[in-house]
Amino acid sequence: MRRVTTSKESPATRRTVLCGAALAALGLTAAACGGSDSDDAEGPDKPVDLGEAKAVPVGGAKLYPEQKLLVSQPEKGDFKGFSAVCTHQGSLLGEVDGEVAVCPLHGSRFHVDSGKVAHGPATKALPSVPVQVRDGKLVAGPES
């Protein structure tokens, strides 16, 4: 007896199965890398004490990884604060290299004095975070 089929579908080939699995894995990887949708990307929602203002060098910057903040002091007494969460895929910036802060994930670089992108793949600047000096200490976040 001969088998008759009415469907034009053919069974999945090994190549089709492997390509599907690879695409699924890429989708999971992209989801794991995520975007910068977290609330942390915009900075703290209440004032955060960062310690001594003198810890941030004049003409340089310092990362505060636990607070996810980057603070620079372009000129003596002029402090600028930014989220230290990369705007490309939400990774925490890893180091300050001269006048730029570097994301270890894909190499995006941001100017420490403005938060603007110095080198992609990021295309958006780091969000600003207010920073004040109170009694010689830095306080970041909204005013209390």
Tab-separated table of C-alpha atoms in Angstrom, residues 29-135:
chain	number	residue	atom	x	y	z
A	29	THR	CA	21.659	36.089	24.707
A	30	ALA	CA	20.156	39.392	23.584
A	31	ALA	CA	17.548	39.166	26.339
A	32	ALA	CA	20.253	38.429	28.913
A	33	CYS	CA	22.318	41.440	27.801
A	34	GLY	CA	19.167	43.486	28.155
A	35	GLY	CA	18.764	47.155	27.559
A	36	SER	CA	19.181	49.956	29.977
A	37	ASP	CA	15.567	49.772	31.086
A	38	SER	CA	16.402	49.488	34.770
A	39	ASP	CA	15.657	52.349	37.130
A	40	ASP	CA	19.356	52.371	38.046
A	41	ALA	CA	20.209	53.794	34.615
A	42	GLU	CA	18.776	57.170	35.638
A	43	GLY	CA	20.508	57.386	39.017
A	44	PRO	CA	19.420	57.189	42.640
A	45	ASP	CA	15.912	58.221	43.705
A	46	LYS	CA	17.154	59.570	47.053
A	47	PRO	CA	20.391	61.295	48.157
A	48	VAL	CA	23.438	59.003	48.303
A	49	ASP	CA	26.603	59.817	50.283
A	50	LEU	CA	29.702	59.139	48.171
A	51	GLY	CA	32.343	60.110	50.706
A	52	GLU	CA	35.086	62.728	50.552
A	53	ALA	CA	34.940	65.171	47.632
A	54	LYS	CA	38.753	65.130	47.438
A	55	ALA	CA	38.567	61.487	46.258
A	56	VAL	CA	37.605	62.805	42.800
A	57	PRO	CA	40.702	64.274	41.121
A	58	VAL	CA	40.592	67.715	39.504
A	59	GLY	CA	40.522	67.140	35.740
A	60	GLY	CA	39.550	63.494	36.275
A	61	ALA	CA	36.770	61.249	37.483
A	62	LYS	CA	35.942	58.398	39.805
A	63	LEU	CA	33.572	55.467	39.421
A	64	TYR	CA	31.333	54.492	42.323
A	65	PRO	CA	30.322	50.977	41.195
A	66	GLU	CA	28.133	50.110	44.180
A	67	GLN	CA	26.075	53.263	43.640
A	68	LYS	CA	26.309	52.898	39.817
A	69	LEU	CA	27.612	56.458	39.524
A	70	LEU	CA	30.413	58.305	37.748
A	71	VAL	CA	31.561	61.636	39.200
A	72	SER	CA	34.014	63.988	37.515
A	73	GLN	CA	35.623	67.263	38.553
A	74	PRO	CA	36.557	69.083	35.319
A	75	GLU	CA	37.639	72.161	37.289
A	76	LYS	CA	38.333	72.568	40.981
A	77	GLY	CA	35.025	72.529	42.879
A	78	ASP	CA	32.903	71.798	39.779
A	79	PHE	CA	31.482	68.279	40.155
A	80	LYS	CA	29.458	66.505	37.474
A	81	GLY	CA	27.559	63.286	38.085
A	82	PHE	CA	26.330	60.644	35.660
A	83	SER	CA	24.812	57.198	35.743
A	84	ALA	CA	27.594	54.606	35.377
A	85	VAL	CA	25.271	52.275	33.467
A	86	CYS	CA	26.210	52.039	29.783
A	87	THR	CA	23.425	53.266	27.519
A	88	HIS	CA	24.207	50.567	24.958
A	89	GLN	CA	23.164	47.416	26.822
A	90	GLY	CA	23.051	48.304	30.492
A	91	SER	CA	26.456	47.059	31.652
A	92	LEU	CA	28.239	48.859	34.471
A	93	LEU	CA	31.163	51.007	33.335
A	94	GLY	CA	34.409	49.327	34.283
A	95	GLU	CA	37.139	51.953	34.468
A	96	VAL	CA	38.139	55.559	33.942
A	97	ASP	CA	40.876	55.910	31.328
A	98	GLY	CA	41.994	59.538	31.305
A	99	GLU	CA	39.117	61.654	30.038
A	100	VAL	CA	36.785	58.736	29.253
A	101	ALA	CA	34.915	56.057	31.178
A	102	VAL	CA	34.956	52.650	29.496
A	103	CYS	CA	32.302	49.942	29.317
A	104	PRO	CA	33.936	46.493	29.450
A	105	LEU	CA	31.081	44.783	27.592
A	106	HIS	CA	31.452	46.237	24.091
A	107	GLY	CA	33.991	49.053	24.516
A	108	SER	CA	31.739	52.109	24.535
A	109	ARG	CA	33.525	55.176	25.890
A	110	PHE	CA	31.974	58.248	27.477
A	111	HIS	CA	33.504	61.673	28.165
A	112	VAL	CA	33.726	61.987	31.958
A	113	ASP	CA	33.059	65.743	31.939
A	114	SER	CA	29.845	65.606	29.863
A	115	GLY	CA	28.637	61.987	29.745
A	116	LYS	CA	28.574	62.214	25.936
A	117	VAL	CA	29.579	59.229	23.812
A	118	ALA	CA	33.236	59.360	22.788
A	119	HIS	CA	33.185	55.984	21.007
A	120	GLY	CA	30.318	53.551	20.293
A	121	PRO	CA	28.554	51.243	19.994
A	122	ALA	CA	26.555	53.346	22.493
A	123	THR	CA	24.729	56.242	20.817
A	124	LYS	CA	23.125	57.938	23.828
A	125	ALA	CA	24.925	59.981	26.480
A	126	LEU	CA	24.984	58.905	30.120
A	127	PRO	CA	22.094	60.434	32.075
A	128	SER	CA	23.095	63.287	34.400
A	129	VAL	CA	22.813	62.852	38.142
A	130	PRO	CA	22.908	65.913	40.429
A	131	VAL	CA	25.979	66.037	42.699
A	132	GLN	CA	26.547	68.459	45.577
A	133	VAL	CA	29.295	69.015	48.096
A	134	ARG	CA	28.108	69.158	51.713
A	135	ASP	CA	30.675	69.613	54.459
